[in-house]
Amino acid sequence: MEPNVIELNGLTKKYGSFTAVDDLSLSIRKGEIFGLLGPNGAGKSTTILMMLGLTDPSSGTVAVCGINSTKQPVEVKRKVGYLPEDVGFYDDRTGLENLVYTARLNSMAPAEARDSALQLLERVGLSNDLTKKTGKYSRGMRQRLGLADVLIKNPEVVILDEPTLGIDPAGMREFMELILRLSREEGITVLFSSHHLHQVQQVCDRVGLFVKGRLIAEGDIRSLSQQLFGNEPVMIEAGALHPDKRLQEAIGSIEGVNTVRLENNIFRIGCSRDVTPAIAELIVKSEAGLCYLQKREYGLDDIYNRYFEGGES
Amino acid sequence: MKLFDTSSANGVMHPFRVIVGKEISDHIRSWRFIILAAIILLTCFGALYTSLSNFSKVIKPTDPEDAFFFLKLFTASDGTLPSFLVFISFLGPLLGISLGFDAINTEQNRGTLSRVLAQPVHRDYLINAKFVAALTVIGIMFFALGFLVFGIGLIAVGIPPTAEEFLRIVFFILLSVCYVAFWLNLAIFFSVRFRQAATSALACIAVWLFFSVFYNMIVSLVAKAIMPSEIASEYQMLGFQRFILNLLRVAPGQLFNDASTTLLMPNVRSLGPLTMEQVQGAIPSPLPLGQSLLIVWSQLTALVAGTVIWFGLSYLSFMRREVRSR
């Protein structure tokens, strides 16, 4: 088994009486893409700051690449690339200058810094804009420059805080693909936080659900849905033109069906196994006018919603 | 020390030096600095012009200070334009404030603070580098300016200065740098405290205005209130004078003025009141440099102490601050 690159143990951060992160334990393996998912203010950014040693935890330990972030932040920051939420650059400098500056802060020689900056700019698709002042960059360009900025130190771990915030869908997809490719090619461990479900679902190997400072579930999407919807892993939606109570009861009595709900002429049927043919047959026979039938696997949306329904009540 | 180890063979610099280098180039490129430098340059040449144009009137052959006529370049004035010294004491704080008031808060607002601190550097590198860079720029500028005045004076007057005059001017420039450093640190402190650069600039200017305009008024009010009656003894008067002077010396500008006058006018032999007994038997000749330095030592110490206090405060509040993006 691969060693754990990020190891959080009982991590807690309190601001006065407010607990931003509550007894968080998490480990992330090498080469993994981990998504930290949660609504705003859930403590995602605070957790990330603690991983980088930019904030001291109230209790608990953080180790990144086996180094304690609280005690040796500089050593950790040598190995970790961090893209802050809404990253900023020196606006009166060009993209290239900004990158070279970062490289030199990482103890690179000027010539070496310039070479790798040029390479990276090429890689993130900014080679036409390298002499442009970053003040004139668009949001998407800044984000890509931020990625180059993170990669220039040849990190073992990349931490991205809300990397896709404010980019249009096309740019977002491009950006996520870039991250995915980099992680696979170079074996970089990626941790990113987001409140955006779909992108996380697309690229992440594992997801941690973060609500009010607590990690309430973690795992890949399949195992998450297993945890949550254990008794009804399959959801079938069936639309009928003339649904009625009798039909609903009939569906409920099919073996394997656990719950049936009727909303806007659509039956939502939670089943313990795939019983689509039986349901279809039943509805067709009842002449209720089957107009729509879909088998769904639970996506993050459902997981997310389910958690927040539970969390609020 | 590793910090000042210039570079290894392939030009790898210590990150601290990289930050300082970037900050210095930021200052020099900025319009703010160019404008201020231009103002200071212009006013200094104006001052130099007035002092040169009535140089002959200022120099009296019987004056024991005659030997130090070169120093007059910095202090003489015909009343139409203030002297070089007055300009420096007026514009110096402005320079310090303008180089420091947005040191930290602009980094934060631009979102560069968390990016830079995510690099393998210690957190205090940033604030130390800001201070060192601004001080370097100020130092270079003041020395260049002082020596420029010196050189032009040399050409215009035609008599080379003595070694003592040269040293006095070097000390005067060092003192000016300390004075500006005080205001620089005050400005850096406000830049850590206030999130908006405009607020911090206003706060700095408020402090500066308070000390340069209102503080004297307040002290003179206090003086009027507690003035001993006319029949008071000599010692009471002396004590009163000393008290008022010490009150005045809370203002950094007063400290700077005291110290620089002593350095540039060698016949000043005390900064406080002197009784007749003390003056009796004194030879009416200028003080040697060592003695002048002794007189200003307390002023200089107080200025440096003020600088250190402000720097310490900004260091503390910066290190405690949590670095969030924007």
mmCIF file of C-alpha atoms in Angstrom, chain B residues 2-3 8 12 15 28 44 83-84 100 120 131-133 141 146 157 180 202 317 322:
data_model
loop_
_atom_site.group_PDB
_atom_site.id
_atom_site.type_symbol
_atom_site.label_atom_id
_atom_site.label_comp_id
_atom_site.label_asym_id
_atom_site.label_seq_id
_atom_site.Cartn_x
_atom_site.Cartn_y
_atom_site.Cartn_z
ATOM 1 C CA LYS B 2 23.742 32.625 5.682
ATOM 2 C CA LEU B 3 21.303 35.470 5.133
ATOM 3 C CA SER B 8 26.439 30.472 -4.778
ATOM 4 C CA VAL B 12 20.888 31.040 -6.335
ATOM 5 C CA PRO B 15 14.768 33.956 -0.672
ATOM 6 C CA ILE B 28 11.768 52.446 -7.787
ATOM 7 C CA CYS B 44 16.405 70.687 -2.179
ATOM 8 C CA SER B 83 16.714 75.531 4.180
ATOM 9 C CA PHE B 84 17.646 72.019 3.163
ATOM 10 C CA GLY B 100 5.179 52.068 4.009
ATOM 11 C CA PRO B 120 9.087 28.067 1.439
ATOM 12 C CA PHE B 131 11.359 47.319 5.914
ATOM 13 C CA VAL B 132 14.852 46.634 4.628
ATOM 14 C CA ALA B 133 13.884 47.450 1.042
ATOM 15 C CA MET B 141 18.287 58.497 -1.998
ATOM 16 C CA GLY B 146 23.291 64.939 0.418
ATOM 17 C CA VAL B 157 31.980 77.826 -3.556
ATOM 18 C CA VAL B 180 12.412 58.612 8.029
ATOM 19 C CA LEU B 202 -4.919 58.688 6.524
ATOM 20 C CA SER B 317 0.597 41.808 14.822
ATOM 21 C CA GLU B 322 -4.044 34.608 10.070
#
